[in-house]
Coordinates of C-alpha atoms in Angstrom, one line a residue:
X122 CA 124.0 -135.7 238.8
X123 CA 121.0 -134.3 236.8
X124 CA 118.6 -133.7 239.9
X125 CA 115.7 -133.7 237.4
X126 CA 115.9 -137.2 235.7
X127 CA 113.3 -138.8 235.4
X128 CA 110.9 -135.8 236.0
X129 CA 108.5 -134.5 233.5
X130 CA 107.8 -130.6 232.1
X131 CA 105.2 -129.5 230.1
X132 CA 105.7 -126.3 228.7
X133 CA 103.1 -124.2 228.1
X134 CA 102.9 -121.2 225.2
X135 CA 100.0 -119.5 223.1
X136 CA 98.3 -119.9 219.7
X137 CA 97.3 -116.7 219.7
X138 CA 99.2 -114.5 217.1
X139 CA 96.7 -111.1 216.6
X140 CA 97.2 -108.1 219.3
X141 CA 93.6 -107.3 219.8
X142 CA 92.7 -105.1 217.2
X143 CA 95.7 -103.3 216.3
X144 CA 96.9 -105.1 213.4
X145 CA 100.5 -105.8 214.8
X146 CA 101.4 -109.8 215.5
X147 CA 102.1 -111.1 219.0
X148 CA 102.2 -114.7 220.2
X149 CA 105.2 -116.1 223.0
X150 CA 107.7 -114.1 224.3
X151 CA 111.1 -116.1 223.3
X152 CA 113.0 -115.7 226.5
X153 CA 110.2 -116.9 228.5
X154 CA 110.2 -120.1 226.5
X155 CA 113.7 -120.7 226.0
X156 CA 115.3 -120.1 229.5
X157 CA 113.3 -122.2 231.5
X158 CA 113.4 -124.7 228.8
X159 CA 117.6 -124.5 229.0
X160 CA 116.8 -125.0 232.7
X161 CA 114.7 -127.6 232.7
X162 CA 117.0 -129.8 230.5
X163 CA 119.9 -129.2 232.0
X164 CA 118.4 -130.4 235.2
X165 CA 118.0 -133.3 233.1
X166 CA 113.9 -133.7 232.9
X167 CA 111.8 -134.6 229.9
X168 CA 110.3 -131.6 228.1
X169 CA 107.6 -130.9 226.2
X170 CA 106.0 -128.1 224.4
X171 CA 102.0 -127.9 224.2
X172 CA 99.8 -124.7 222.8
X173 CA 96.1 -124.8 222.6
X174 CA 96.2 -125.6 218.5
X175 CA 99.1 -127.4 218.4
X176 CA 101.4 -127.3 216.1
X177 CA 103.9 -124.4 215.2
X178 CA 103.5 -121.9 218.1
X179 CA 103.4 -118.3 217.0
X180 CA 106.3 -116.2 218.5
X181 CA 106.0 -112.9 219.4
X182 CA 108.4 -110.7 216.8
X183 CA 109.5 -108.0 219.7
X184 CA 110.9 -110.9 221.3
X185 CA 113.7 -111.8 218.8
X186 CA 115.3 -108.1 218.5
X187 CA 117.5 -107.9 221.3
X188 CA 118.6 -112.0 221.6
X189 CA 120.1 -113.3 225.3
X190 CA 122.3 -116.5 225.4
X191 CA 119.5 -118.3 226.3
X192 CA 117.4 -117.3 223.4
X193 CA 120.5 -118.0 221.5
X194 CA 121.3 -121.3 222.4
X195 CA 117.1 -122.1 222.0
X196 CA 117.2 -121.7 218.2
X197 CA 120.5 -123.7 218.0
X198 CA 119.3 -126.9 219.5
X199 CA 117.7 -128.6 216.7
X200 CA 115.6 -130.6 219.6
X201 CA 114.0 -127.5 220.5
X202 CA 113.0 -126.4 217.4
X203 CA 111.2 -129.4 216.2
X204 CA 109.3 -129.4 219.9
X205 CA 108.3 -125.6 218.7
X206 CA 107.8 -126.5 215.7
X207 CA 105.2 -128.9 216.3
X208 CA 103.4 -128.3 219.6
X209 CA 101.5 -130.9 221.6
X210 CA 98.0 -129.6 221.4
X211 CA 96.7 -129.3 224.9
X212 CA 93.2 -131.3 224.6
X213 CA 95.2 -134.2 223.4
X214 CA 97.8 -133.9 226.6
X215 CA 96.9 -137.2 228.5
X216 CA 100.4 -137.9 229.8
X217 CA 100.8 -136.8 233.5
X218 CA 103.4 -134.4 234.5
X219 CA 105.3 -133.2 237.6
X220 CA 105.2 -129.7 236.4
X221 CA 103.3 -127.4 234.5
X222 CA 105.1 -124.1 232.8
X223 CA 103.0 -121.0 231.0
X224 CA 105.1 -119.5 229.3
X225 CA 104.2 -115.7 228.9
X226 CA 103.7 -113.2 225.7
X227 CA 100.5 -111.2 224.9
X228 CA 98.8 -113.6 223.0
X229 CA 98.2 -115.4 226.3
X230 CA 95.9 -112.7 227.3
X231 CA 93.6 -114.1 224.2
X232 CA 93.4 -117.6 224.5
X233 CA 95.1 -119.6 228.0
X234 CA 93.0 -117.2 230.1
X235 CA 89.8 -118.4 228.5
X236 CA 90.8 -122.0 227.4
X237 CA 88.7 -124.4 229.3
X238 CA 91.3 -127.4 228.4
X239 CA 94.0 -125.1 229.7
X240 CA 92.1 -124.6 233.1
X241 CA 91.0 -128.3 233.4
X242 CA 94.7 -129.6 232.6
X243 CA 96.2 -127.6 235.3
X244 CA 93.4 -127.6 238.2
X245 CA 93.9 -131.2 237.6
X246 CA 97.8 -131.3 237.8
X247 CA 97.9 -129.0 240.9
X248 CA 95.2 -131.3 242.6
X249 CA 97.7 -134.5 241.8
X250 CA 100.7 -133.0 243.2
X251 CA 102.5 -131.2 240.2
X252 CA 104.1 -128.0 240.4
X253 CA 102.1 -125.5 238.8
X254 CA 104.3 -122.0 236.9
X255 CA 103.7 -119.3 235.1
X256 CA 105.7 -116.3 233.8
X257 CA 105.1 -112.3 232.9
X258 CA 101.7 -112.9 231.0
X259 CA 101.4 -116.4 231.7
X260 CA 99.5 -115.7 234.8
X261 CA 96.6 -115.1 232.8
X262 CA 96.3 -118.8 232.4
X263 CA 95.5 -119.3 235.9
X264 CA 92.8 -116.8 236.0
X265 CA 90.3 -120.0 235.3
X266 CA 92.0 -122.8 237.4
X267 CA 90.4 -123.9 240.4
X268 CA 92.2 -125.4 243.8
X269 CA 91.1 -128.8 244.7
X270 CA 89.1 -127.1 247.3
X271 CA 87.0 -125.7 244.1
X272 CA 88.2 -121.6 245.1
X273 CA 90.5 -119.8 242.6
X274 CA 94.2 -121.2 243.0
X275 CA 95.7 -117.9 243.2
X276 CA 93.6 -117.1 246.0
X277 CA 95.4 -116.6 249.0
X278 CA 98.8 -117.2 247.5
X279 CA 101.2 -115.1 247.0
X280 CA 101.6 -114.6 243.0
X281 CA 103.8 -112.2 240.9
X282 CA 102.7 -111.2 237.1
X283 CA 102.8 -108.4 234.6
X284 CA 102.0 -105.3 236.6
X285 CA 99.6 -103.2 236.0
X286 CA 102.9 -99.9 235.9
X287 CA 104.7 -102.3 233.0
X288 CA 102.1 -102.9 230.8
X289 CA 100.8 -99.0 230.8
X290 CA 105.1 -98.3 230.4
X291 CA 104.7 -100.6 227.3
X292 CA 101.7 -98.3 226.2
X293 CA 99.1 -101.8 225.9
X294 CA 96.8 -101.2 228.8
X295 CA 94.5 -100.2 225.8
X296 CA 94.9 -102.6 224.2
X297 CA 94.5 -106.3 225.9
X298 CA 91.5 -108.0 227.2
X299 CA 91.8 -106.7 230.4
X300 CA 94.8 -105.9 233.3
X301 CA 96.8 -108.8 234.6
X302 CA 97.6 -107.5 237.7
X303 CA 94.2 -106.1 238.8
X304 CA 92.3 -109.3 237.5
X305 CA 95.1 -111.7 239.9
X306 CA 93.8 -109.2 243.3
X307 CA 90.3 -109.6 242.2
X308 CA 90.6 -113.5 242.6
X309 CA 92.0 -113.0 246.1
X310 CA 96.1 -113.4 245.5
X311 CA 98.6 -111.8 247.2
X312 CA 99.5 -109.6 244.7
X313 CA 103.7 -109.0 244.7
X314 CA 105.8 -107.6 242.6
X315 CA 109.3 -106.5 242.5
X316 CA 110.9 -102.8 240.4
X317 CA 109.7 -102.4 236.9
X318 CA 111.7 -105.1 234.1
X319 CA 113.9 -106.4 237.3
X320 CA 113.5 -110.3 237.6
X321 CA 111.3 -111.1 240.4
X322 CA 109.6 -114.2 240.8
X323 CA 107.8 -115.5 244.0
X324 CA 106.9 -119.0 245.2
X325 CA 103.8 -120.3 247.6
X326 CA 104.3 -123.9 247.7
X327 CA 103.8 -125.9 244.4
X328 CA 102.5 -122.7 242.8
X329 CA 105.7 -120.7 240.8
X330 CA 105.7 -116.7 239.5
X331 CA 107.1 -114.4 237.6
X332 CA 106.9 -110.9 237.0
X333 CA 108.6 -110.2 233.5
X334 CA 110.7 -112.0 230.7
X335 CA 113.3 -110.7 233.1
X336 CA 111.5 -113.2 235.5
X337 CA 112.1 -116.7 233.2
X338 CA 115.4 -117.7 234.4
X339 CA 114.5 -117.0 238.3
X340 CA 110.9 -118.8 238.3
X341 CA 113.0 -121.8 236.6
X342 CA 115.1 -122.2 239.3
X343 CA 111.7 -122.1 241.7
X344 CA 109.9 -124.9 240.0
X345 CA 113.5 -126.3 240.1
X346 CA 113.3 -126.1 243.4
X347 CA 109.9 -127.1 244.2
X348 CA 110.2 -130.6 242.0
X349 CA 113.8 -131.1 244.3
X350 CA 111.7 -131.0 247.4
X351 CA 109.2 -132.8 246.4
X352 CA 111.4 -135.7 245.4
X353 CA 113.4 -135.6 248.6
X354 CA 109.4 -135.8 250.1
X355 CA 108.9 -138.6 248.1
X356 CA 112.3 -140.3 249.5
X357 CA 111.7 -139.5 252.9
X358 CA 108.2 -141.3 253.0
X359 CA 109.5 -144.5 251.1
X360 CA 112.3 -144.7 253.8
X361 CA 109.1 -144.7 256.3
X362 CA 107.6 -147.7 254.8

């Protein structure tokens, strides 16, 4: 049984393809887009891929050198590449969703964490009921979304992201906007985090994180597990009535 059908995912990735001012190309990290996408469809919900341009979604080069199954099997489903190929743009998202995915990479750090339509989609999906996830540098997305009690949604909630020890390891704490980590405490989260490049992801209710790409696989299974009880909410009240 595909505990999923008849659910709804929006994924979530960046249109920004310049590392600040370094001259060298970023955009998505691949395994954060392809494993929870493999997830997500295997647990048999509708997915869709969304970027703030729309369009083909700039991926990040580092991210094809050392390929995983899952980043494997990504560019050999023909369905998956067209949806990658030709983003939703995310002003023009009106269909409702049960669950919202940012999928990490630098070029997050650009243009989710300031994008207003960004912010305003997922402040309102949260407030509806929909699962809200982000992964490694998809965090920075959330910097800008509000709770439906009109305080930062991180705040209070436990929330895992790029720490501030792996991006200095990766020698680009000079170089993006500002640091991840720090920027999540300021706005009143409860900052975890598991060892450096280990998967570690973290779950407060209908809000999903991860750490790392090492992270995508194990904050799939949390929204996985989120949207499962949800539905058996959903089942328990209609039994009420």
């Amino acid at each position: 049984m595909k505990i999923l059908a008849a659910m709804k995912i929006l994924l979530i990735v960046t249109s920004h393809s310049q590392f600040g001012n370094t001259g060298e190309p970023t955009g998505y990290w691949l395994e954060e887009l392809a494993a929870p996408y493999e997830a997500f469809v295997e647990a048999g919900a509708q997915v869709d891929i969304a970027s703030p341009e729309g369009g083909k979604a700039p991926v990040d080069p580092r991210s094809q050198q050392e390929p995983t199954d899952a980043t494997k099997a990504f560019l050999a489903d023909g369905a998956a590449q067209k949806k990658a190929a030709q983003t939703l743009k995310i002003s023009d998202v009106k269909e409702r969703y049960d669950a919202y995915f940012v999928v990490g990479g630098h070029g997050v750090m650009w243009d989710l964490a300031t994008s207003a339509p960004v912010h305003t989609l997922l402040s309102k999906g949260y407030a509806r009921g929909s699962v809200v996830a982000a992964v490694c540098h998809g965090p920075a997305a959330l910097v800008g979304v509000k709770g439906p009690d009109g305080e930062p949604l991180v705040k209070g909630k436990r929330v895992a992201a790029f720490s501030n020890a792996e991006e200095t390891a990766a020698k680009f704490d000079t170089v993006v906007p500002f640091a991840l980590e720090t920027r999540i405490r300021e706005l009143g989260a409860r900052y975890e985090s598991g060892p450096m490049w280990q998967s570690f992801a973290v779950r407060d209710g209908r809000l999903v994180t991860g750490q790392n790409p090492a992270s995508s696989a194990a904050a799939a299974r949390e929204v996985i597990a989120a949207l499962t009880e949800k539905a058996g909410e959903k089942k328990a009240e209609a039994k009420k009535k």
